[in-house]
PDB file of C-alpha atoms in Angstrom:
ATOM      1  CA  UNK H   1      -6.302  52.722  80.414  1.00  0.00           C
ATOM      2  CA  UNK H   2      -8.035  54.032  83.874  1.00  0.00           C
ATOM      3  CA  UNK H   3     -11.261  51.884  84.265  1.00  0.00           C
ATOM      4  CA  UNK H   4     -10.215  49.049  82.388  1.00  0.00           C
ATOM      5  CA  UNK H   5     -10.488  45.805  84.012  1.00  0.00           C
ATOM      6  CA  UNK H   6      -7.148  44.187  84.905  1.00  0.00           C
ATOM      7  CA  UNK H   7      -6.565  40.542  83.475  1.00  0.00           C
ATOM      8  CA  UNK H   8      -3.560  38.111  84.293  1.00  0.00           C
ATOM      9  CA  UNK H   9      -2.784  35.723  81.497  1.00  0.00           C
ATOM     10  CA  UNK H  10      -1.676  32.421  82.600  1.00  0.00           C
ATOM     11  CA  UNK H  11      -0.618  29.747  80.005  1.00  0.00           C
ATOM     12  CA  UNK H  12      -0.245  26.476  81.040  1.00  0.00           C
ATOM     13  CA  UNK H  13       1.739  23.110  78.624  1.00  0.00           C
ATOM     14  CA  UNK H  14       4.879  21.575  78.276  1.00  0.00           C
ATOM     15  CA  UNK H  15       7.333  24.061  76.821  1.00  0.00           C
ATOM     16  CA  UNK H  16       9.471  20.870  76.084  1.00  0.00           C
ATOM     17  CA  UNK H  17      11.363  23.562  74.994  1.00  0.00           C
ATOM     18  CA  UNK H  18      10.073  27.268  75.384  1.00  0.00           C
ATOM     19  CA  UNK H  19      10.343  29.038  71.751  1.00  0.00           C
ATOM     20  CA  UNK H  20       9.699  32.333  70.066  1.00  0.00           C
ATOM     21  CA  UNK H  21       6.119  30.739  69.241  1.00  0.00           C
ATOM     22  CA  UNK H  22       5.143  30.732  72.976  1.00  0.00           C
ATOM     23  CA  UNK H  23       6.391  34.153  74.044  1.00  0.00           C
ATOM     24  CA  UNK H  24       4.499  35.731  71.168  1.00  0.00           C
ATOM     25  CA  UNK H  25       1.268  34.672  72.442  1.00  0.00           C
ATOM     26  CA  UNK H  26       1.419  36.531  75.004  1.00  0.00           C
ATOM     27  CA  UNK H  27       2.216  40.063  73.123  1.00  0.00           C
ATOM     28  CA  UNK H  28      -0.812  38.988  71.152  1.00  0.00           C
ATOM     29  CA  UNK H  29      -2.659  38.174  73.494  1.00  0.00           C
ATOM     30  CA  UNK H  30      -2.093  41.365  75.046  1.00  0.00           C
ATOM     31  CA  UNK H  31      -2.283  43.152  72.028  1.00  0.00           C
ATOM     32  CA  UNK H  32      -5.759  42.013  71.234  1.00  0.00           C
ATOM     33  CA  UNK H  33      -7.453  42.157  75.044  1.00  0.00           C
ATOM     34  CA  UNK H  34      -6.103  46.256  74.985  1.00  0.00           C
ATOM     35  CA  UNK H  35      -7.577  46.308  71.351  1.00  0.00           C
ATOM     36  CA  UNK H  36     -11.074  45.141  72.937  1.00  0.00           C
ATOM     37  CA  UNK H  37     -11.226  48.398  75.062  1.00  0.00           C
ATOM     38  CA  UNK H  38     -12.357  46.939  78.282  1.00  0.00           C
ATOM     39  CA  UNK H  39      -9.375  45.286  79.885  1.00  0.00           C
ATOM     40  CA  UNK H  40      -5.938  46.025  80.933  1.00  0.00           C
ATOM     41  CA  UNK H  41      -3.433  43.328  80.663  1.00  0.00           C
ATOM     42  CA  UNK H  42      -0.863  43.513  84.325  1.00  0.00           C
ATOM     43  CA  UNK H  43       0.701  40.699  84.024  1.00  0.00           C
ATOM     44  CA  UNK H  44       1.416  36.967  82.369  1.00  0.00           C
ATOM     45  CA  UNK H  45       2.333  33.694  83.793  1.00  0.00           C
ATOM     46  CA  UNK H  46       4.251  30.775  82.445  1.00  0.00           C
ATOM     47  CA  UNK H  47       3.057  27.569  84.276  1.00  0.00           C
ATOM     48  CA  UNK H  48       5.228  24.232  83.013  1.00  0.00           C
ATOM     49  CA  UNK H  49       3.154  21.380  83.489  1.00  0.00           C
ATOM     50  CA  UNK H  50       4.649  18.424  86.666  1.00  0.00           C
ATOM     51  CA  UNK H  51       7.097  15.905  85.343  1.00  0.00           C
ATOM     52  CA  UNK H  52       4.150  13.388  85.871  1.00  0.00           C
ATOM     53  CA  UNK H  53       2.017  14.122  83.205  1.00  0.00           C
ATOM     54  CA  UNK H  54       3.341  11.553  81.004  1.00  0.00           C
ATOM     55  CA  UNK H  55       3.743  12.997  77.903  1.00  0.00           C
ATOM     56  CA  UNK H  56       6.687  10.970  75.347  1.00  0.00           C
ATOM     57  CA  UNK H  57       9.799  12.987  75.146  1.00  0.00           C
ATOM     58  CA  UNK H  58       9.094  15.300  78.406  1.00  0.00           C
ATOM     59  CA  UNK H  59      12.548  16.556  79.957  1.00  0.00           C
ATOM     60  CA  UNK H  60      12.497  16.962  83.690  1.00  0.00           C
ATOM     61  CA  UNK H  61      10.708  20.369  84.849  1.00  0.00           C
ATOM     62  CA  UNK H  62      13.918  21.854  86.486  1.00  0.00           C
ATOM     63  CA  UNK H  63      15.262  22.024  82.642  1.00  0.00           C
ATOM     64  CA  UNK H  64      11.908  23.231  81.534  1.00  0.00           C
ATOM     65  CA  UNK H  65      11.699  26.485  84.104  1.00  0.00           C
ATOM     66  CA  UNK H  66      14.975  26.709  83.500  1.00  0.00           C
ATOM     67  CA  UNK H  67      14.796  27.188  79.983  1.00  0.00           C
ATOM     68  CA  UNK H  68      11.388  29.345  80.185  1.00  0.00           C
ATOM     69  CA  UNK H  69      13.135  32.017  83.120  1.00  0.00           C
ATOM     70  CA  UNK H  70      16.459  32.526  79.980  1.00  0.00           C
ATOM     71  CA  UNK H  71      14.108  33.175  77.559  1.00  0.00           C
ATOM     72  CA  UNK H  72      11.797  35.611  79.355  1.00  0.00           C
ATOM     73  CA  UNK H  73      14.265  37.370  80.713  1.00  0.00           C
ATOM     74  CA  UNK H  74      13.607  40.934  78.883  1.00  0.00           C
ATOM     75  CA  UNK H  75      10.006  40.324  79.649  1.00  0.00           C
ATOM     76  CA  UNK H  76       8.985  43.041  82.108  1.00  0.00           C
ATOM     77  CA  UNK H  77       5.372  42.037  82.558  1.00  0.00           C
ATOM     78  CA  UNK H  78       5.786  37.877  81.488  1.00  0.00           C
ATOM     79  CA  UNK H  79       6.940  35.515  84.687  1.00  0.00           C
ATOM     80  CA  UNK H  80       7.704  31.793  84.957  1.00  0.00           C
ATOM     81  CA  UNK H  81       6.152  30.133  88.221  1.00  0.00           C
ATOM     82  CA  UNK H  82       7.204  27.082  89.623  1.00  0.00           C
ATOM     83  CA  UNK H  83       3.727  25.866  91.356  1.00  0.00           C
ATOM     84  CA  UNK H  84       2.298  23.624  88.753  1.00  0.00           C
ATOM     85  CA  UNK H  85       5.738  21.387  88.112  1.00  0.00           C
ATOM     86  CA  UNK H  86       6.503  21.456  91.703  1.00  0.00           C
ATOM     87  CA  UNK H  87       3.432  19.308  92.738  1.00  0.00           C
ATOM     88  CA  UNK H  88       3.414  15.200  93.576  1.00  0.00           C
ATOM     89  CA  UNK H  89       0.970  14.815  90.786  1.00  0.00           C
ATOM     90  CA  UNK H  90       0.003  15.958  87.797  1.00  0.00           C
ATOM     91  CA  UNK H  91      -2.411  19.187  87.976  1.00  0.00           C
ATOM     92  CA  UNK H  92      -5.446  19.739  86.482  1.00  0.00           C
ATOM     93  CA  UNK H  93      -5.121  22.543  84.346  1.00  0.00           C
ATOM     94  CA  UNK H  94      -8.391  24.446  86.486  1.00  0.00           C
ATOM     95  CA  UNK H  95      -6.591  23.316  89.801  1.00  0.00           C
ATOM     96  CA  UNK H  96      -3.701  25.627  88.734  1.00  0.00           C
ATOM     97  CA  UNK H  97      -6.175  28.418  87.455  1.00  0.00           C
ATOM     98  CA  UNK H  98      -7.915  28.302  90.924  1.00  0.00           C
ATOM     99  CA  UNK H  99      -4.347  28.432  92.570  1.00  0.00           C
ATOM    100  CA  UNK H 100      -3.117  31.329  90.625  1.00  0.00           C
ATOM    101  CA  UNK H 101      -6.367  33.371  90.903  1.00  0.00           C
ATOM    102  CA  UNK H 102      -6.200  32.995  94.740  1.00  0.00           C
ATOM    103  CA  UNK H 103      -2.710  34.310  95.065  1.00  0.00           C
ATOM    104  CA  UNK H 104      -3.643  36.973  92.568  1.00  0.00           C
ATOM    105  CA  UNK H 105      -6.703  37.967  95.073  1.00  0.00           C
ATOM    106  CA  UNK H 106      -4.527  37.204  98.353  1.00  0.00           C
ATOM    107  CA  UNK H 107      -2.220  40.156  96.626  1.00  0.00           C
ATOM    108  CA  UNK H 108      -3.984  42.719  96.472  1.00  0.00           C
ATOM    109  CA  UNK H 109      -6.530  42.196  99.608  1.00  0.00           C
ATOM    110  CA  UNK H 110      -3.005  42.053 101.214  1.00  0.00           C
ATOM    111  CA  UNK H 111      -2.168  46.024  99.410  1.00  0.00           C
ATOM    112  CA  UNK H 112      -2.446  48.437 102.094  1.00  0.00           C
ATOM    113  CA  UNK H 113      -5.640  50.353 100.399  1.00  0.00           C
ATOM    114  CA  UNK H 114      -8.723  47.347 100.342  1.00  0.00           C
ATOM    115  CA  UNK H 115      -9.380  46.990  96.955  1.00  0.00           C
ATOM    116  CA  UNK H 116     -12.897  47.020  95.087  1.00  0.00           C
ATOM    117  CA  UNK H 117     -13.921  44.409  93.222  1.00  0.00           C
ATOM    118  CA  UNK H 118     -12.760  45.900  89.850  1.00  0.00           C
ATOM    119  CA  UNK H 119      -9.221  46.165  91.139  1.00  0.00           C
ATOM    120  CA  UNK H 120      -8.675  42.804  91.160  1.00  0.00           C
ATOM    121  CA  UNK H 121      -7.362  41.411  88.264  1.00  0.00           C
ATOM    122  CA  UNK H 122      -9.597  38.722  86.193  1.00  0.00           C
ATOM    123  CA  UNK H 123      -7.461  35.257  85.115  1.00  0.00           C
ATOM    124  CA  UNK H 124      -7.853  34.068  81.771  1.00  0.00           C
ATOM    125  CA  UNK H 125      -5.993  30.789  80.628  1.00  0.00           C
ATOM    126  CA  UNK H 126      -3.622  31.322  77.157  1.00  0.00           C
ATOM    127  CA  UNK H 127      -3.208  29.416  74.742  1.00  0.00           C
ATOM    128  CA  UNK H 128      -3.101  27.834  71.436  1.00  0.00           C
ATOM    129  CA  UNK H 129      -5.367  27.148  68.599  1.00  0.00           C
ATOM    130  CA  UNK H 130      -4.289  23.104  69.189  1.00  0.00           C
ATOM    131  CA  UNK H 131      -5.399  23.832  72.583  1.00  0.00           C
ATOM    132  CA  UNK H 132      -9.335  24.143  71.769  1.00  0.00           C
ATOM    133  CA  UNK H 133      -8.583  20.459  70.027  1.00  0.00           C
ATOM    134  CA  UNK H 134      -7.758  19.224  73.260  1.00  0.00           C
ATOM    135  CA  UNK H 135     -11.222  19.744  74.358  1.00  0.00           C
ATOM    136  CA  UNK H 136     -12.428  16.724  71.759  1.00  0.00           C
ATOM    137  CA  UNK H 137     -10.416  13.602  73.282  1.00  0.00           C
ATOM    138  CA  UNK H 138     -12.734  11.347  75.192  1.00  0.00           C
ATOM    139  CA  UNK H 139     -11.398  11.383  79.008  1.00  0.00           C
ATOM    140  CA  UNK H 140      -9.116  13.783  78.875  1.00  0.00           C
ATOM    141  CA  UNK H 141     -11.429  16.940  80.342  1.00  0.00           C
ATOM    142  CA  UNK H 142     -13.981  16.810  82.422  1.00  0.00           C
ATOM    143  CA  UNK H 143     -17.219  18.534  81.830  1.00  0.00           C
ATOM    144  CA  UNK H 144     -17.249  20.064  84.918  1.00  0.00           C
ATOM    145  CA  UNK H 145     -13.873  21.665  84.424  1.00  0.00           C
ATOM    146  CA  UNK H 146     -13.979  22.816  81.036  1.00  0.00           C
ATOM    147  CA  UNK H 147     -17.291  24.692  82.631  1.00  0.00           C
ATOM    148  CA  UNK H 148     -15.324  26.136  84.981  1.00  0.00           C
ATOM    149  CA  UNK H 149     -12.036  27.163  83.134  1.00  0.00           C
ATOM    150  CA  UNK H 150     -14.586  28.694  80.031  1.00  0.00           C
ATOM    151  CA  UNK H 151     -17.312  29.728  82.232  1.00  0.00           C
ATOM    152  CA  UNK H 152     -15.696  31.061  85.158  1.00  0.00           C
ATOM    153  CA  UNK H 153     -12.585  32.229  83.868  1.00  0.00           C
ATOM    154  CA  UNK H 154     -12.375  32.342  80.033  1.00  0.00           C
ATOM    155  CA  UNK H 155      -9.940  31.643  77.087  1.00  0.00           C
ATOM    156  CA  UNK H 156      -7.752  33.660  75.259  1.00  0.00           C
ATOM    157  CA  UNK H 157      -7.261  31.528  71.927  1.00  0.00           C
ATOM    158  CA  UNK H 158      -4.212  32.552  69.308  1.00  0.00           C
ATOM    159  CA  UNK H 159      -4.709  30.736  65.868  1.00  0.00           C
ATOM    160  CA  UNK H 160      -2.268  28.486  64.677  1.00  0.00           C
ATOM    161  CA  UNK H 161      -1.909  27.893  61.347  1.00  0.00           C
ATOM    162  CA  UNK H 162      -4.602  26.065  58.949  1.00  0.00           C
ATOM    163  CA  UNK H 163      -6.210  25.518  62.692  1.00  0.00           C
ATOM    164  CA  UNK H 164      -9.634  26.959  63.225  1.00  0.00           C
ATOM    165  CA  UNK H 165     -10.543  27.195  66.848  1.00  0.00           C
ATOM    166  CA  UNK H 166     -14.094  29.005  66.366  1.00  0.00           C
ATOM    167  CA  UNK H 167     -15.076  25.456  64.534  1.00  0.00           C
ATOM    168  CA  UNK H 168     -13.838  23.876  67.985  1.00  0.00           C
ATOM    169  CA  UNK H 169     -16.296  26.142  69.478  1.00  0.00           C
ATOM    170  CA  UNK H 170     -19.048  25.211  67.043  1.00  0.00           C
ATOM    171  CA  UNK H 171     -18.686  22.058  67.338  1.00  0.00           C
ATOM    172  CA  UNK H 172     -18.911  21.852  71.186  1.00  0.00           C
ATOM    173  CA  UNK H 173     -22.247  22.936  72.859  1.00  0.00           C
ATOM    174  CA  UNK H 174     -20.460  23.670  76.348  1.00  0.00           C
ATOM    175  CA  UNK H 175     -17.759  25.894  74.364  1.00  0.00           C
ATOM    176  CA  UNK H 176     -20.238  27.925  72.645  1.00  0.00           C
ATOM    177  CA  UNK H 177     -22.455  28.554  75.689  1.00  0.00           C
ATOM    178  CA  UNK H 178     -19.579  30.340  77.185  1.00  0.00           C
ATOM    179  CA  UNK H 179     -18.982  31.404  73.581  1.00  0.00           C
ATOM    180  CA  UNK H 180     -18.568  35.463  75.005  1.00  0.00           C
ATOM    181  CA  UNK H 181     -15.553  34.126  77.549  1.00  0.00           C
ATOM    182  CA  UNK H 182     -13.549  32.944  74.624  1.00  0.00           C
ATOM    183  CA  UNK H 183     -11.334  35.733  72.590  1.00  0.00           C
ATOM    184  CA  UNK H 184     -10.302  34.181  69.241  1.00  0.00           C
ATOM    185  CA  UNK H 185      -6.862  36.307  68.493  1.00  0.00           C
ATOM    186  CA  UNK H 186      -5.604  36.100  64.656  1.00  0.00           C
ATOM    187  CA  UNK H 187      -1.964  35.732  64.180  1.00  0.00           C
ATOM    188  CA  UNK H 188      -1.647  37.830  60.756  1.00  0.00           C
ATOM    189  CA  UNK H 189       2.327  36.986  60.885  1.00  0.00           C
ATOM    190  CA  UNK H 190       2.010  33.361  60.832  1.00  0.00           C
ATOM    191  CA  UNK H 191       4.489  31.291  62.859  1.00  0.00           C
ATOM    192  CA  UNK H 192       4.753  27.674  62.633  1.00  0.00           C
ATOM    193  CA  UNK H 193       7.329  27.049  65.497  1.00  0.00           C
ATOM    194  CA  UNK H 194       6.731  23.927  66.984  1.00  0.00           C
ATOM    195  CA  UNK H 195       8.373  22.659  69.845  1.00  0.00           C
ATOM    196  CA  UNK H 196       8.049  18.924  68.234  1.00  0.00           C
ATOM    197  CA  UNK H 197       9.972  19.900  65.407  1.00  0.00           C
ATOM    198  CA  UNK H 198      12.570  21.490  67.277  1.00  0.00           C
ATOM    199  CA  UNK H 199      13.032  18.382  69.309  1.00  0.00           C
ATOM    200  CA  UNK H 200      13.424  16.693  66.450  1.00  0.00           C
ATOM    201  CA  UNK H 201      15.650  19.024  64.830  1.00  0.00           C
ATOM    202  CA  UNK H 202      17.795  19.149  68.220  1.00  0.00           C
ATOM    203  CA  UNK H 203      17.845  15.385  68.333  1.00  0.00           C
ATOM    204  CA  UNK H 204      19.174  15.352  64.356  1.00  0.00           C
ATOM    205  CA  UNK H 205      21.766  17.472  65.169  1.00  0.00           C
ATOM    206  CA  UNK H 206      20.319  20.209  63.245  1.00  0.00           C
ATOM    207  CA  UNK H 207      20.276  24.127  63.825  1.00  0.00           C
ATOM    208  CA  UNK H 208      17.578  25.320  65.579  1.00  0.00           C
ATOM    209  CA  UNK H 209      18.719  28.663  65.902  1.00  0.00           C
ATOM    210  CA  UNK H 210      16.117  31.572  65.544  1.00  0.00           C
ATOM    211  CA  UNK H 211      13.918  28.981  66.458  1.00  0.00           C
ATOM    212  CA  UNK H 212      14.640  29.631  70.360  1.00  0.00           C
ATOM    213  CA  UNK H 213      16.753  32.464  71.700  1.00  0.00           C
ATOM    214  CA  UNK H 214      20.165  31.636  72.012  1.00  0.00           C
ATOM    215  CA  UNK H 215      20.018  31.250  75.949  1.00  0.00           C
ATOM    216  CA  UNK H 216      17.863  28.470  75.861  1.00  0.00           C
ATOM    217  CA  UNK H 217      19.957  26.886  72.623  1.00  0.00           C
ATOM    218  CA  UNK H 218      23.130  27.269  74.700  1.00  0.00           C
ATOM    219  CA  UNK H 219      21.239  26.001  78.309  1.00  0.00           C
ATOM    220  CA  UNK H 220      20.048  22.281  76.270  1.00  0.00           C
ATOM    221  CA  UNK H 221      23.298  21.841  74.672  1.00  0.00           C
ATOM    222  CA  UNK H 222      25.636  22.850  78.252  1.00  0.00           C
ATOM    223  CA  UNK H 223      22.991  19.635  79.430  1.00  0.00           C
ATOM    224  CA  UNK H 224      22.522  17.645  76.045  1.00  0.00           C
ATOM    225  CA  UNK H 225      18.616  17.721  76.382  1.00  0.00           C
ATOM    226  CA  UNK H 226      16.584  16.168  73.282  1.00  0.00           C
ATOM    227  CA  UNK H 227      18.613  12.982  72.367  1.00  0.00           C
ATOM    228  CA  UNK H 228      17.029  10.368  71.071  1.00  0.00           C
ATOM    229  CA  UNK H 229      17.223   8.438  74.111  1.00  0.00           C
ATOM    230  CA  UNK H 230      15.347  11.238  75.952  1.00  0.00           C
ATOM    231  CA  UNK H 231      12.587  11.299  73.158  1.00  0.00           C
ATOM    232  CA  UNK H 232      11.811   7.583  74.323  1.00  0.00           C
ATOM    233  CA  UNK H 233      10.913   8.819  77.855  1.00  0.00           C
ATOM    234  CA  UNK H 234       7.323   8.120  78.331  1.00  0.00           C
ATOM    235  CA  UNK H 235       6.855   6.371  74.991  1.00  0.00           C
ATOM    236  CA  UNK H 236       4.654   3.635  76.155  1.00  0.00           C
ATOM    237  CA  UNK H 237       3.141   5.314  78.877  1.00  0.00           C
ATOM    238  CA  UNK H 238      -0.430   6.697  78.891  1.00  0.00           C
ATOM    239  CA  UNK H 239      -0.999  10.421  79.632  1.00  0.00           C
ATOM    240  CA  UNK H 240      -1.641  11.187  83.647  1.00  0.00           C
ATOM    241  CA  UNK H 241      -5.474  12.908  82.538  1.00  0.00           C
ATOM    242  CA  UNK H 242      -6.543   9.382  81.021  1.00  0.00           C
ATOM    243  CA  UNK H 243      -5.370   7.724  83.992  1.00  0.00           C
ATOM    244  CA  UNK H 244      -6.948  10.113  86.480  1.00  0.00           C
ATOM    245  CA  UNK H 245     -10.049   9.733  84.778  1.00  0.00           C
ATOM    246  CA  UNK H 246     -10.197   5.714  84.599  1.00  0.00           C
ATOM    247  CA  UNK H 247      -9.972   5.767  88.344  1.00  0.00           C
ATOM    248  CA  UNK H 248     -12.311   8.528  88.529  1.00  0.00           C
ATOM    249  CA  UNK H 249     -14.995   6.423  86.959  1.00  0.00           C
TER     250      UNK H 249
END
């Protein structure tokens, strides 16, 4: 692949818990940006989202990177990091991006041969058809970020489902100015994991096995995560993005 561009794949969410449906969109992802012929894919980042973003039923983040690091343990090019979860505050998801693209860049100006431009690797954010939804709800992006996580950066979408994320795009005059930054990836084996439904299986007493690897299933057990007291955490409480942006204006 000599010439290609190098690209870092960073997903960012709750993974309230990690499962099988996560991993895989990163060997898709990768899959598809090596299909494209122009790009390389070095490495891919798992980036839990802080403990105050607010979301109902959100187990503490030291569980969450917990759970990520046993399931991506084979992984020899997938890594959890810590940054995003470790903050005061809940992140915006293009503060993180601009974090993990400096470190990226700090890297390899830091190799003992300077680099040239190409041989820095390009960040694009992961994620999930849902994902593009996200971009809909009043106050919860700003313009000027969803500019700069499309624009400057670009997407990496894997369908979900019955989900269309190229009607997101459509729909949204921003997302299809930047339409060329955004690689729509079809997931031919469809996978319907969610990590809802395994909470709610979990908090049934259900089996959720080969729903999660059996690290992580052991891990929330050993520390009887997803009860249905824990499912009430947050319930009332508005996400931290709509709250940011009420003060904001």
């Amino acid at each position: 692949m000599a010439g290609r561009i190098p690209l870092v794949l960073l997903a960012c969410g709750s993974f309230n818990p990690i499962t099988h449906q996560h991993m895989r969109l990163f060997e898709l992802a990768r899959d598809h940006m090596h299909q494209t012929g122009l790009y390389r894919v070095v490495g891919g980042i798992v980036s839990p989202v802080g403990d105050n973003y607010g979301k109902q039923g959100l187990v503490v983040s030291k569980h969450r990177l917990a759970m990520a690091r046993l399931a991506l343990q084979s992984s020899d090019w997938v890594s959890v990091d810590d940054w995003e979860s470790q903050q005061a505050d809940w992140t915006e998801t293009v503060v993180t991006m601009r974090y993990h693209y400096d470190c990226i860049a700090a890297q390899y100006h830091n190799s003992k041969d300077p680099p040239t431009a190409s041989d820095v690797p390009q960040l694009k954010l992961l994620c999930g058809a849902d994902f593009m939804d996200t971009f809909k709800i009043p106050g919860l992006w700003r313009d000027d970020h969803v500019e700069e996580v499309v624009g400057r950066f670009g997407l990496v979408c894997v369908s979900r489902g019955s989900l269309q994320p190229d009607r997101a795009i459509h729909e949204s005059d921003l997302l299809s100015r930047h339409s060329q930054r955004i690689f729509l990836v079809r997931e031919w084996v469809h996978n319907e994991i969610s990590a809802t439904e395994v909470r709610r299986a979990l908090r049934r007493g259900q089996s959720v096995k080969y729903l999660l690897p059996d690290s992580v299933i052991d891990y929330i057990r050993e520390h009887n995560l997803y009860t249905q007291d824990s499912e009430m955490k947050n319930k009332d409480v508005k996400l931290r993005p709509l709250t940011m942006q009420t003060i904001q204006d």
